[in-house]
Structures are given as structure tokens and as C-alpha cells.
Amino acid sequence: MDPGLLRSLSRGQMADGMAEVIKYGLIRDLALLEQVEKKTYDLEWILERCVRIKTAVVSLDEKDSGERMLLNFGHTLGHALEKATGFQTYTHGEAVAVGMAAAAAIGERLGLSAAGTADRVRRLLADYQLPVSAPLSADELLDAVRSDKKRLAGRIYYVLLRQPGEAFLLPMEMDKLDQAVHEVWNHV
Ligand SMILES: [Zn+2]
């Protein structure tokens, strides 16, 4: 969070961190998202904004609303991708970018996200040189999701976008997620 340190990072490392900034914009903050799209932001402003969102989401969660899980947007498939590729091929931010692109596509596919959401997400990620797909099969990815989520007894709290700037949780049986991933994975 030290702006001095952040400014010393390479472009690739910055892009990696921007994946999480984009995540905050997508789940909660349209103004942040728009600044990031236009690249007119100031780094300190972004940091403050992200901390505010995290604090708000985490403090709401004291009432056990599950809000904190919104911070996992892009992370269910992102973690699975990291795991399936042995934590070698993708940085965390890159894997989360792929996860966010897939989640946005799944939301549209299920008719739960506003039309155009997935395109906007993909365009923004690509603009920051972040990947939006990965060359492995849906089954390889889903095997990694299953091994990652064994504690939840077959049900996943999947984070989807109602529209850019607004996320919600959808409890999904593993077979339903399996089907949705097959429908969008490598079809975008
Ligand atoms: Zn993360």
C-alpha cells in the first residue's frame, strides 16, 4: 500500500496489482471503475478507495451477511487456475483476471448480469495487459475447483455481477457451476 513502493514496480507487477483494483471497481465502485477505464486516476486516490471498500465490506460482515465473500470475485476460478497450473504460469492477479472474465461471462449466460457486462470486463482487463482466458480445459479447471472447495460440501458461494459496480453472491451447487463453466469456458 506504500505509493512509493508501488511506483517502483515494473509494469507487469503493476498490472498484476491492478487486477485487484479492477475487482474492487467491479464489485462495488463504478466511479473507481470508470477512472481505471479512463486511466485518469491518481494512485493514492485508488488506494484510499480500495481500503474504504474493503473496510465497508468487512465491517458489514460482522453482521454475518456474507458480504466479505464479495471480495472473492474472480477468485474461485482464479485460485483453481493457479492450482491447476502449479502456481507457475500465472501470477495471482493474472489468474484472478481470468476468473473475473469467466465470472462475468457466466453471469450473462445465466441471465443474471446486465447485457454487455462481460464485454466491458474483458475489454478493461485486456487494456491492462491482463489475460481473459487460459489454455486449459474446463474439466481441468473444475477439478481444481473441486479440490479447493472440498470443505463446502458441494456448494459454492459464487460471486457474480448484477452489472459493473454491483456484485452479489449466488449459492450454487457444484454441478450447476460445472455446467456454467462448460458453457462459457473457451467460448469467449
Ligand atoms: Zn486476490
PDB file of N, CA and C in Angstrom, residues 31-76:
ATOM      1  N   ALA A  31     -17.479   4.511  -9.869  1.00  0.00           N
ATOM      2  CA  ALA A  31     -16.602   5.675 -10.083  1.00  0.00           C
ATOM      3  C   ALA A  31     -15.148   5.224 -10.196  1.00  0.00           C
ATOM      4  N   LEU A  32     -14.748   4.310  -9.329  1.00  0.00           N
ATOM      5  CA  LEU A  32     -13.393   3.761  -9.401  1.00  0.00           C
ATOM      6  C   LEU A  32     -13.191   3.052 -10.736  1.00  0.00           C
ATOM      7  N   LEU A  33     -14.170   2.265 -11.111  1.00  0.00           N
ATOM      8  CA  LEU A  33     -14.082   1.516 -12.367  1.00  0.00           C
ATOM      9  C   LEU A  33     -13.892   2.466 -13.556  1.00  0.00           C
ATOM     10  N   GLU A  34     -14.658   3.543 -13.555  1.00  0.00           N
ATOM     11  CA  GLU A  34     -14.580   4.490 -14.677  1.00  0.00           C
ATOM     12  C   GLU A  34     -13.215   5.181 -14.731  1.00  0.00           C
ATOM     13  N   GLN A  35     -12.684   5.539 -13.563  1.00  0.00           N
ATOM     14  CA  GLN A  35     -11.345   6.156 -13.526  1.00  0.00           C
ATOM     15  C   GLN A  35     -10.294   5.190 -14.069  1.00  0.00           C
ATOM     16  N   VAL A  36     -10.425   3.927 -13.675  1.00  0.00           N
ATOM     17  CA  VAL A  36      -9.459   2.921 -14.118  1.00  0.00           C
ATOM     18  C   VAL A  36      -9.598   2.695 -15.623  1.00  0.00           C
ATOM     19  N   GLU A  37     -10.830   2.736 -16.112  1.00  0.00           N
ATOM     20  CA  GLU A  37     -11.046   2.590 -17.562  1.00  0.00           C
ATOM     21  C   GLU A  37     -10.428   3.746 -18.331  1.00  0.00           C
ATOM     22  N   LYS A  38     -10.592   4.951 -17.777  1.00  0.00           N
ATOM     23  CA  LYS A  38     -10.074   6.131 -18.482  1.00  0.00           C
ATOM     24  C   LYS A  38      -8.600   6.363 -18.197  1.00  0.00           C
ATOM     25  N   LYS A  39      -8.075   5.617 -17.230  1.00  0.00           N
ATOM     26  CA  LYS A  39      -6.681   5.769 -16.783  1.00  0.00           C
ATOM     27  C   LYS A  39      -6.396   7.202 -16.324  1.00  0.00           C
ATOM     28  N   THR A  40      -7.392   7.787 -15.691  1.00  0.00           N
ATOM     29  CA  THR A  40      -7.210   9.161 -15.218  1.00  0.00           C
ATOM     30  C   THR A  40      -7.035   9.207 -13.707  1.00  0.00           C
ATOM     31  N   TYR A  41      -6.811   8.052 -13.124  1.00  0.00           N
ATOM     32  CA  TYR A  41      -6.761   8.003 -11.662  1.00  0.00           C
ATOM     33  C   TYR A  41      -5.425   8.476 -11.116  1.00  0.00           C
ATOM     34  N   ASP A  42      -5.465   8.733  -9.807  1.00  0.00           N
ATOM     35  CA  ASP A  42      -4.274   9.043  -9.056  1.00  0.00           C
ATOM     36  C   ASP A  42      -4.081   7.855  -8.100  1.00  0.00           C
ATOM     37  N   LEU A  43      -2.867   7.405  -7.960  1.00  0.00           N
ATOM     38  CA  LEU A  43      -2.594   6.172  -7.211  1.00  0.00           C
ATOM     39  C   LEU A  43      -3.083   6.236  -5.754  1.00  0.00           C
ATOM     40  N   GLU A  44      -2.814   7.369  -5.099  1.00  0.00           N
ATOM     41  CA  GLU A  44      -3.263   7.499  -3.694  1.00  0.00           C
ATOM     42  C   GLU A  44      -4.791   7.417  -3.597  1.00  0.00           C
ATOM     43  N   TRP A  45      -5.458   8.024  -4.560  1.00  0.00           N
ATOM     44  CA  TRP A  45      -6.939   8.013  -4.572  1.00  0.00           C
ATOM     45  C   TRP A  45      -7.432   6.577  -4.699  1.00  0.00           C
ATOM     46  N   ILE A  46      -6.811   5.821  -5.578  1.00  0.00           N
ATOM     47  CA  ILE A  46      -7.185   4.414  -5.766  1.00  0.00           C
ATOM     48  C   ILE A  46      -6.994   3.617  -4.493  1.00  0.00           C
ATOM     49  N   LEU A  47      -5.841   3.820  -3.851  1.00  0.00           N
ATOM     50  CA  LEU A  47      -5.535   3.044  -2.639  1.00  0.00           C
ATOM     51  C   LEU A  47      -6.587   3.327  -1.572  1.00  0.00           C
ATOM     52  N   GLU A  48      -6.916   4.623  -1.424  1.00  0.00           N
ATOM     53  CA  GLU A  48      -7.886   5.000  -0.403  1.00  0.00           C
ATOM     54  C   GLU A  48      -9.241   4.364  -0.693  1.00  0.00           C
ATOM     55  N   ARG A  49      -9.613   4.444  -1.935  1.00  0.00           N
ATOM     56  CA  ARG A  49     -10.886   3.885  -2.389  1.00  0.00           C
ATOM     57  C   ARG A  49     -10.973   2.379  -2.093  1.00  0.00           C
ATOM     58  N   CYS A  50      -9.908   1.652  -2.410  1.00  0.00           N
ATOM     59  CA  CYS A  50      -9.897   0.196  -2.202  1.00  0.00           C
ATOM     60  C   CYS A  50      -9.966  -0.135  -0.717  1.00  0.00           C
ATOM     61  N   VAL A  51      -9.234   0.639   0.096  1.00  0.00           N
ATOM     62  CA  VAL A  51      -9.264   0.387   1.539  1.00  0.00           C
ATOM     63  C   VAL A  51     -10.665   0.652   2.078  1.00  0.00           C
ATOM     64  N   ARG A  52     -11.281   1.733   1.605  1.00  0.00           N
ATOM     65  CA  ARG A  52     -12.649   2.034   2.057  1.00  0.00           C
ATOM     66  C   ARG A  52     -13.618   0.904   1.726  1.00  0.00           C
ATOM     67  N   ILE A  53     -13.517   0.379   0.527  1.00  0.00           N
ATOM     68  CA  ILE A  53     -14.424  -0.703   0.135  1.00  0.00           C
ATOM     69  C   ILE A  53     -14.174  -1.929   1.010  1.00  0.00           C
ATOM     70  N   LYS A  54     -12.896  -2.259   1.166  1.00  0.00           N
ATOM     71  CA  LYS A  54     -12.594  -3.449   1.961  1.00  0.00           C
ATOM     72  C   LYS A  54     -13.130  -3.279   3.380  1.00  0.00           C
ATOM     73  N   THR A  55     -12.903  -2.102   3.975  1.00  0.00           N
ATOM     74  CA  THR A  55     -13.360  -1.849   5.343  1.00  0.00           C
ATOM     75  C   THR A  55     -14.879  -1.943   5.414  1.00  0.00           C
ATOM     76  N   ALA A  56     -15.553  -1.343   4.448  1.00  0.00           N
ATOM     77  CA  ALA A  56     -17.021  -1.353   4.452  1.00  0.00           C
ATOM     78  C   ALA A  56     -17.543  -2.775   4.339  1.00  0.00           C
ATOM     79  N   VAL A  57     -16.972  -3.530   3.439  1.00  0.00           N
ATOM     80  CA  VAL A  57     -17.437  -4.897   3.199  1.00  0.00           C
ATOM     81  C   VAL A  57     -17.162  -5.770   4.423  1.00  0.00           C
ATOM     82  N   VAL A  58     -15.960  -5.623   4.985  1.00  0.00           N
ATOM     83  CA  VAL A  58     -15.596  -6.463   6.131  1.00  0.00           C
ATOM     84  C   VAL A  58     -16.413  -6.080   7.356  1.00  0.00           C
ATOM     85  N   SER A  59     -16.706  -4.789   7.564  1.00  0.00           N
ATOM     86  CA  SER A  59     -17.467  -4.420   8.755  1.00  0.00           C
ATOM     87  C   SER A  59     -18.943  -4.819   8.617  1.00  0.00           C
ATOM     88  N   LEU A  60     -19.465  -4.763   7.409  1.00  0.00           N
ATOM     89  CA  LEU A  60     -20.825  -5.283   7.189  1.00  0.00           C
ATOM     90  C   LEU A  60     -20.891  -6.764   7.542  1.00  0.00           C
ATOM     91  N   ASP A  61     -19.774  -7.426   7.295  1.00  0.00           N
ATOM     92  CA  ASP A  61     -19.741  -8.865   7.502  1.00  0.00           C
ATOM     93  C   ASP A  61     -19.808  -9.242   8.982  1.00  0.00           C
ATOM     94  N   GLU A  62     -19.541  -8.281   9.886  1.00  0.00           N
ATOM     95  CA  GLU A  62     -19.686  -8.571  11.320  1.00  0.00           C
ATOM     96  C   GLU A  62     -21.101  -9.020  11.619  1.00  0.00           C
ATOM     97  N   LYS A  63     -22.037  -8.537  10.805  1.00  0.00           N
ATOM     98  CA  LYS A  63     -23.422  -8.968  10.986  1.00  0.00           C
ATOM     99  C   LYS A  63     -23.670 -10.284  10.242  1.00  0.00           C
ATOM    100  N   ASP A  64     -22.588 -10.875   9.779  1.00  0.00           N
ATOM    101  CA  ASP A  64     -22.678 -12.188   9.172  1.00  0.00           C
ATOM    102  C   ASP A  64     -23.522 -12.200   7.897  1.00  0.00           C
ATOM    103  N   SER A  65     -23.393 -11.158   7.115  1.00  0.00           N
ATOM    104  CA  SER A  65     -24.203 -11.052   5.911  1.00  0.00           C
ATOM    105  C   SER A  65     -23.557 -11.757   4.721  1.00  0.00           C
ATOM    106  N   GLY A  66     -22.345 -12.222   4.913  1.00  0.00           N
ATOM    107  CA  GLY A  66     -21.664 -12.872   3.791  1.00  0.00           C
ATOM    108  C   GLY A  66     -21.063 -11.879   2.808  1.00  0.00           C
ATOM    109  N   GLU A  67     -21.169 -10.577   3.149  1.00  0.00           N
ATOM    110  CA  GLU A  67     -20.641  -9.534   2.252  1.00  0.00           C
ATOM    111  C   GLU A  67     -19.155  -9.724   1.938  1.00  0.00           C
ATOM    112  N   ARG A  68     -18.436 -10.186   2.942  1.00  0.00           N
ATOM    113  CA  ARG A  68     -16.999 -10.363   2.767  1.00  0.00           C
ATOM    114  C   ARG A  68     -16.690 -11.271   1.567  1.00  0.00           C
ATOM    115  N   MET A  69     -17.591 -12.202   1.333  1.00  0.00           N
ATOM    116  CA  MET A  69     -17.358 -13.122   0.221  1.00  0.00           C
ATOM    117  C   MET A  69     -17.341 -12.405  -1.126  1.00  0.00           C
ATOM    118  N   LEU A  70     -17.925 -11.199  -1.192  1.00  0.00           N
ATOM    119  CA  LEU A  70     -17.892 -10.457  -2.457  1.00  0.00           C
ATOM    120  C   LEU A  70     -16.457 -10.164  -2.883  1.00  0.00           C
ATOM    121  N   LEU A  71     -15.569 -10.076  -1.880  1.00  0.00           N
ATOM    122  CA  LEU A  71     -14.157  -9.823  -2.183  1.00  0.00           C
ATOM    123  C   LEU A  71     -13.535 -10.997  -2.942  1.00  0.00           C
ATOM    124  N   ASN A  72     -14.211 -12.114  -2.954  1.00  0.00           N
ATOM    125  CA  ASN A  72     -13.721 -13.289  -3.688  1.00  0.00           C
ATOM    126  C   ASN A  72     -14.072 -13.254  -5.167  1.00  0.00           C
ATOM    127  N   PHE A  73     -14.647 -12.166  -5.631  1.00  0.00           N
ATOM    128  CA  PHE A  73     -14.995 -12.099  -7.056  1.00  0.00           C
ATOM    129  C   PHE A  73     -13.766 -12.466  -7.910  1.00  0.00           C
ATOM    130  N   GLY A  74     -13.961 -13.402  -8.819  1.00  0.00           N
ATOM    131  CA  GLY A  74     -12.870 -13.836  -9.706  1.00  0.00           C
ATOM    132  C   GLY A  74     -11.920 -14.839  -9.081  1.00  0.00           C
ATOM    133  N   HIS A  75     -12.076 -15.082  -7.773  1.00  0.00           N
ATOM    134  CA  HIS A  75     -11.097 -15.896  -7.064  1.00  0.00           C
ATOM    135  C   HIS A  75     -11.408 -17.394  -7.060  1.00  0.00           C
ATOM    136  N   THR A  76     -12.683 -17.768  -7.223  1.00  0.00           N
ATOM    137  CA  THR A  76     -12.991 -19.208  -7.231  1.00  0.00           C
ATOM    138  C   THR A  76     -12.277 -19.865  -8.413  1.00  0.00           C
TER     139      THR A  76
END
